[in-house]
Amino acid sequence: MDKPVAKIGLKHGSGGRAMRQLIEDVFLTLASPVDGIGLSALDDGAAIRVGDRWLVVTTDSHVVHPIFFPGGDIGRLSVSGTVNDLAMMGATEPLGLTCAVVLEDGFPRADLERVVASMRETAREANAPIVTGDTKVMGKDEVDGIVLNTTGVALAERVVSDAGLRAGDLLIVTGTIGDHGMAIMSRRHDLRLEGDLRSDVAPLNGLVREALRAGGEDVVAMKDPTRGGVAGVLHEMAAKGKVGIVIDETALPVRDEVRAAGEMIGIDPLLVANEGKAVIAVRARAADKVLAALRAHPLGASATVIATAIAERPGAVILDTGFGKRMLAEPEGELLPRIC
Amino acid sequence: MAGKDLFQELKFRDPVRARALAEAIAREVDAIGRTVPVMHVCGSHEQAIARFGLRAVLPPGLELIMGPGCPVCVTDGPEVDEAVALALQGARVCTYGDMLRLPGTARSLADAQADGAKVEVVYSVSQAVELAQKHPEDEVVFLGSGFETTAVATAAVALASPPKNFSILSVHKYVPAAMNVVAESPQTNIEGYIAAGHAAIITGWGIFEPFAARTGKPVVVAGFEPLDILAAILQLVELMRQGKAEVANVYPRCVTKEGNLPAQRSLWKVFRPVTGTWRGIAEVRDGNLDLRPEYAHLDARKRFRIDTAPVRDEDAEEAAKGCICGSIMLGLANPGDCALFGKTCVPESPVGACMVSSEGQCRIWHTYGGVPDLRKVGT
């Protein structure tokens, strides 16, 4: 056990072990019993039973630097992130989204309008109406530019938790991994890499709808690999499902640009954030059907089976590199490029 | 070399070839008929071995041990103290990233930075020179760490008449000296060595011939791709089975017998080998690279009075109790043998030096999960 820290650091927001520890130590004290999936499940959102259906609720605050990046911007990110969290619970038809914005004194109006236009367009793409909001302005240097919070609600017939894995299940990733995080890092650290590094940020509810239609009850767990990347998601699924997971590294869909950038700065694409991908666990018998449905959708063209759940080593994630096997560590803190 | 052959040659990540090499290694180890401990002396080798899970395909009879091959890990506490003292005295101290979090006797450069000292991470020594040009009002001190590879870059800058406000605090180390320490340690039982390819690019593989002759142990120079490493291990166990204390080079695309002669000339023009203390290992004969007297004007130790009166930090001393980095660097223990590993000593808050750098063995094992027996899992 780590000694509790006196101050919150950047690592506590990076989607890894430190963040999970903070949530468990501090925020879980807020959890109270709920008929369905509540805070204590630490899933993508909550699911509260309403009659014979489920009300799914999720919320997310978005900060990203820079706010405009190759392939997207904070507006598209804020709508997609919340739509995707709903979708990962099986709720692919959002009833509505809220939008709360905190702005820094001096934030350019033109940038705000550009962000809002992007939100409008993404909301239309996801068929997710934005129904209410809130605006605050803080002093210079009291907030970094803009913080966007979005909350989403939806009704679902069936909820897919992230704890449903059994030995023998297959794990599918819906497309190339690491695109968002590597694009952001490349821009943030001014790496001036050749090639086309672009974020994958997109709303996934349409894609997930197709997977659920094809797989039905055989879709047993879903999660979008944002902070902490695919590695973080697989660790969570392995721990909650009490199974081991073996990843076939040679099967991972990774764009050449992302792979090259990763090698250069010493960061594994498995640990890097995605904003337009899902990890979908299915019973083996449904894998072909679900894969075909995903690949027929424009956002799932390179969907691939990347891993298998096993009964041995519950909670462990093992990487088969093609040369040998090793443990895949849980993402720890801020990803920093290698210096030398 | 014909185009097709060249392409084949460049397929360093071919799992089929890797399996064939691993099988050949197993046959050689079988023929030797007992456990054979071999050491690689380089953090980058450990990185590749762990990253690609190579230990899981090697035969159980081959014990692959990492030696003192991370320059950050072997930089001694008092050397860090000198840099911290200079920073606290007002100098702008520049160094490579990993050096920032390396614990000194009481404080790290990161601690000094948090206290308001000017400490900057640079990607190369020439960036430090640029900072000196940009800040003529500051004394810019480059904390030069690393083995031959980075020492050559530091030497090149020293030879290029850097600005007057630029100086060097050298904690550069010399790889062949490290191998002598291991070979001469009474507890060691290493039977063969894999030498670091990048350092050998500078020094040439011939430099290991006296070592092999003196110790009676074979040495193989290797690159850093998985097939490079497996090929080196195969060559090493072949030599061991044949009882030959020879030097082989399986990295001929980069390393020659003589090495890079102009680089060696620059290196020895600026630096001289001196005996110094390596962290966790004690004194290493000719293990440190100091600036020659002709370059005293660039030598931070000559230019400034560095006051490193020890500041005790009881918390740090308490935390460091039980740290076994020294034994790990000498190949006498594994990170898993340390009571602090993964508990109080983690990459976010390292207690020992081996957890600091991405080339340190504890850090690598923490990242890649060490060496659990995964030979049969999930197959």
PDB file of N, CA and C in Angstrom, chain B residues 166-206:
ATOM      1  N   PHE B 166      29.769  28.885 -19.652  1.00  0.00           N
ATOM      2  CA  PHE B 166      29.385  27.468 -19.718  1.00  0.00           C
ATOM      3  C   PHE B 166      30.456  26.608 -19.070  1.00  0.00           C
ATOM      4  N   SER B 167      30.038  25.657 -18.253  1.00  0.00           N
ATOM      5  CA  SER B 167      31.012  24.723 -17.690  1.00  0.00           C
ATOM      6  C   SER B 167      30.380  23.342 -17.548  1.00  0.00           C
ATOM      7  N   ILE B 168      31.231  22.375 -17.236  1.00  0.00           N
ATOM      8  CA  ILE B 168      30.798  20.968 -17.219  1.00  0.00           C
ATOM      9  C   ILE B 168      31.077  20.371 -15.841  1.00  0.00           C
ATOM     10  N   LEU B 169      30.050  19.738 -15.278  1.00  0.00           N
ATOM     11  CA  LEU B 169      30.248  18.932 -14.076  1.00  0.00           C
ATOM     12  C   LEU B 169      30.175  17.484 -14.552  1.00  0.00           C
ATOM     13  N   SER B 170      31.343  16.866 -14.732  1.00  0.00           N
ATOM     14  CA  SER B 170      31.351  15.541 -15.340  1.00  0.00           C
ATOM     15  C   SER B 170      31.118  14.444 -14.315  1.00  0.00           C
ATOM     16  N   VAL B 171      30.052  13.669 -14.549  1.00  0.00           N
ATOM     17  CA  VAL B 171      29.884  12.424 -13.803  1.00  0.00           C
ATOM     18  C   VAL B 171      29.839  11.276 -14.827  1.00  0.00           C
ATOM     19  N   HIS B 172      30.493  11.524 -15.970  1.00  0.00           N
ATOM     20  CA  HIS B 172      30.557  10.485 -17.008  1.00  0.00           C
ATOM     21  C   HIS B 172      31.301   9.262 -16.483  1.00  0.00           C
ATOM     22  N   LYS B 173      30.866   8.102 -16.978  1.00  0.00           N
ATOM     23  CA  LYS B 173      31.466   6.840 -16.537  1.00  0.00           C
ATOM     24  C   LYS B 173      31.929   6.047 -17.766  1.00  0.00           C
ATOM     25  N   TYR B 174      32.787   5.039 -17.502  1.00  0.00           N
ATOM     26  CA  TYR B 174      33.433   4.310 -18.586  1.00  0.00           C
ATOM     27  C   TYR B 174      33.072   2.824 -18.477  1.00  0.00           C
ATOM     28  N   VAL B 175      32.394   2.283 -19.512  1.00  0.00           N
ATOM     29  CA  VAL B 175      31.823   0.933 -19.442  1.00  0.00           C
ATOM     30  C   VAL B 175      32.840  -0.182 -19.137  1.00  0.00           C
ATOM     31  N   PRO B 176      33.985  -0.252 -19.851  1.00  0.00           N
ATOM     32  CA  PRO B 176      34.873  -1.401 -19.594  1.00  0.00           C
ATOM     33  C   PRO B 176      35.271  -1.514 -18.125  1.00  0.00           C
ATOM     34  N   ALA B 177      35.340  -0.395 -17.430  1.00  0.00           N
ATOM     35  CA  ALA B 177      35.697  -0.432 -16.012  1.00  0.00           C
ATOM     36  C   ALA B 177      34.645  -1.180 -15.205  1.00  0.00           C
ATOM     37  N   ALA B 178      33.383  -1.032 -15.612  1.00  0.00           N
ATOM     38  CA  ALA B 178      32.292  -1.686 -14.882  1.00  0.00           C
ATOM     39  C   ALA B 178      32.418  -3.197 -14.983  1.00  0.00           C
ATOM     40  N   MET B 179      32.821  -3.674 -16.160  1.00  0.00           N
ATOM     41  CA  MET B 179      32.954  -5.123 -16.334  1.00  0.00           C
ATOM     42  C   MET B 179      34.079  -5.670 -15.453  1.00  0.00           C
ATOM     43  N   ASN B 180      35.139  -4.891 -15.297  1.00  0.00           N
ATOM     44  CA  ASN B 180      36.227  -5.324 -14.414  1.00  0.00           C
ATOM     45  C   ASN B 180      35.736  -5.491 -12.985  1.00  0.00           C
ATOM     46  N   VAL B 181      34.904  -4.525 -12.545  1.00  0.00           N
ATOM     47  CA  VAL B 181      34.413  -4.579 -11.169  1.00  0.00           C
ATOM     48  C   VAL B 181      33.648  -5.873 -10.932  1.00  0.00           C
ATOM     49  N   VAL B 182      32.748  -6.190 -11.866  1.00  0.00           N
ATOM     50  CA  VAL B 182      31.939  -7.400 -11.706  1.00  0.00           C
ATOM     51  C   VAL B 182      32.839  -8.629 -11.716  1.00  0.00           C
ATOM     52  N   ALA B 183      33.762  -8.666 -12.696  1.00  0.00           N
ATOM     53  CA  ALA B 183      34.608  -9.854 -12.840  1.00  0.00           C
ATOM     54  C   ALA B 183      35.486 -10.052 -11.610  1.00  0.00           C
ATOM     55  N   GLU B 184      35.885  -8.928 -10.994  1.00  0.00           N
ATOM     56  CA  GLU B 184      36.799  -9.041  -9.850  1.00  0.00           C
ATOM     57  C   GLU B 184      36.069  -9.198  -8.514  1.00  0.00           C
ATOM     58  N   SER B 185      34.745  -9.018  -8.538  1.00  0.00           N
ATOM     59  CA  SER B 185      34.001  -9.175  -7.284  1.00  0.00           C
ATOM     60  C   SER B 185      34.074 -10.634  -6.837  1.00  0.00           C
ATOM     61  N   PRO B 186      34.470 -10.864  -5.577  1.00  0.00           N
ATOM     62  CA  PRO B 186      34.653 -12.248  -5.126  1.00  0.00           C
ATOM     63  C   PRO B 186      33.360 -13.056  -5.138  1.00  0.00           C
ATOM     64  N   GLN B 187      32.209 -12.348  -5.043  1.00  0.00           N
ATOM     65  CA  GLN B 187      30.952 -13.113  -4.989  1.00  0.00           C
ATOM     66  C   GLN B 187      30.443 -13.495  -6.369  1.00  0.00           C
ATOM     67  N   THR B 188      31.039 -12.920  -7.401  1.00  0.00           N
ATOM     68  CA  THR B 188      30.442 -13.095  -8.722  1.00  0.00           C
ATOM     69  C   THR B 188      30.749 -14.468  -9.296  1.00  0.00           C
ATOM     70  N   ASN B 189      29.799 -14.984 -10.073  1.00  0.00           N
ATOM     71  CA  ASN B 189      30.030 -16.273 -10.731  1.00  0.00           C
ATOM     72  C   ASN B 189      29.675 -16.202 -12.214  1.00  0.00           C
ATOM     73  N   ILE B 190      29.723 -15.005 -12.781  1.00  0.00           N
ATOM     74  CA  ILE B 190      29.339 -14.809 -14.180  1.00  0.00           C
ATOM     75  C   ILE B 190      30.314 -15.564 -15.102  1.00  0.00           C
ATOM     76  N   GLU B 191      29.750 -16.244 -16.093  1.00  0.00           N
ATOM     77  CA  GLU B 191      30.602 -17.038 -16.972  1.00  0.00           C
ATOM     78  C   GLU B 191      30.747 -16.457 -18.373  1.00  0.00           C
ATOM     79  N   GLY B 192      29.975 -15.431 -18.691  1.00  0.00           N
ATOM     80  CA  GLY B 192      30.103 -14.802 -19.998  1.00  0.00           C
ATOM     81  C   GLY B 192      29.403 -13.454 -19.981  1.00  0.00           C
ATOM     82  N   TYR B 193      29.850 -12.568 -20.850  1.00  0.00           N
ATOM     83  CA  TYR B 193      29.334 -11.193 -20.818  1.00  0.00           C
ATOM     84  C   TYR B 193      28.798 -10.776 -22.183  1.00  0.00           C
ATOM     85  N   ILE B 194      27.678 -10.055 -22.159  1.00  0.00           N
ATOM     86  CA  ILE B 194      27.188  -9.401 -23.370  1.00  0.00           C
ATOM     87  C   ILE B 194      27.505  -7.923 -23.197  1.00  0.00           C
ATOM     88  N   ALA B 195      28.278  -7.386 -24.129  1.00  0.00           N
ATOM     89  CA  ALA B 195      28.707  -5.992 -23.988  1.00  0.00           C
ATOM     90  C   ALA B 195      27.787  -5.084 -24.799  1.00  0.00           C
ATOM     91  N   ALA B 196      27.727  -3.827 -24.370  1.00  0.00           N
ATOM     92  CA  ALA B 196      26.784  -2.867 -24.947  1.00  0.00           C
ATOM     93  C   ALA B 196      27.243  -2.408 -26.326  1.00  0.00           C
ATOM     94  N   GLY B 197      26.380  -2.606 -27.310  1.00  0.00           N
ATOM     95  CA  GLY B 197      26.715  -2.259 -28.685  1.00  0.00           C
ATOM     96  C   GLY B 197      26.996  -0.787 -28.904  1.00  0.00           C
ATOM     97  N   HIS B 198      26.178   0.083 -28.270  1.00  0.00           N
ATOM     98  CA  HIS B 198      26.372   1.516 -28.576  1.00  0.00           C
ATOM     99  C   HIS B 198      27.698   2.050 -28.027  1.00  0.00           C
ATOM    100  N   ALA B 199      28.084   1.566 -26.849  1.00  0.00           N
ATOM    101  CA  ALA B 199      29.384   2.014 -26.319  1.00  0.00           C
ATOM    102  C   ALA B 199      30.515   1.450 -27.180  1.00  0.00           C
ATOM    103  N   ALA B 200      30.326   0.209 -27.673  1.00  0.00           N
ATOM    104  CA  ALA B 200      31.364  -0.411 -28.499  1.00  0.00           C
ATOM    105  C   ALA B 200      31.494   0.260 -29.870  1.00  0.00           C
ATOM    106  N   ILE B 201      30.435   0.956 -30.299  1.00  0.00           N
ATOM    107  CA  ILE B 201      30.559   1.719 -31.555  1.00  0.00           C
ATOM    108  C   ILE B 201      31.715   2.710 -31.408  1.00  0.00           C
ATOM    109  N   ILE B 202      31.846   3.288 -30.224  1.00  0.00           N
ATOM    110  CA  ILE B 202      32.917   4.249 -29.965  1.00  0.00           C
ATOM    111  C   ILE B 202      34.251   3.521 -29.729  1.00  0.00           C
ATOM    112  N   THR B 203      34.238   2.576 -28.782  1.00  0.00           N
ATOM    113  CA  THR B 203      35.520   2.006 -28.334  1.00  0.00           C
ATOM    114  C   THR B 203      36.026   0.885 -29.232  1.00  0.00           C
ATOM    115  N   GLY B 204      35.101   0.283 -30.045  1.00  0.00           N
ATOM    116  CA  GLY B 204      35.488  -0.885 -30.840  1.00  0.00           C
ATOM    117  C   GLY B 204      35.422  -2.147 -30.004  1.00  0.00           C
ATOM    118  N   TRP B 205      35.213  -3.301 -30.669  1.00  0.00           N
ATOM    119  CA  TRP B 205      35.088  -4.526 -29.872  1.00  0.00           C
ATOM    120  C   TRP B 205      36.446  -5.038 -29.405  1.00  0.00           C
ATOM    121  N   GLY B 206      37.505  -4.586 -30.045  1.00  0.00           N
ATOM    122  CA  GLY B 206      38.845  -5.043 -29.669  1.00  0.00           C
ATOM    123  C   GLY B 206      39.198  -4.714 -28.234  1.00  0.00           C
TER     124      GLY B 206
END
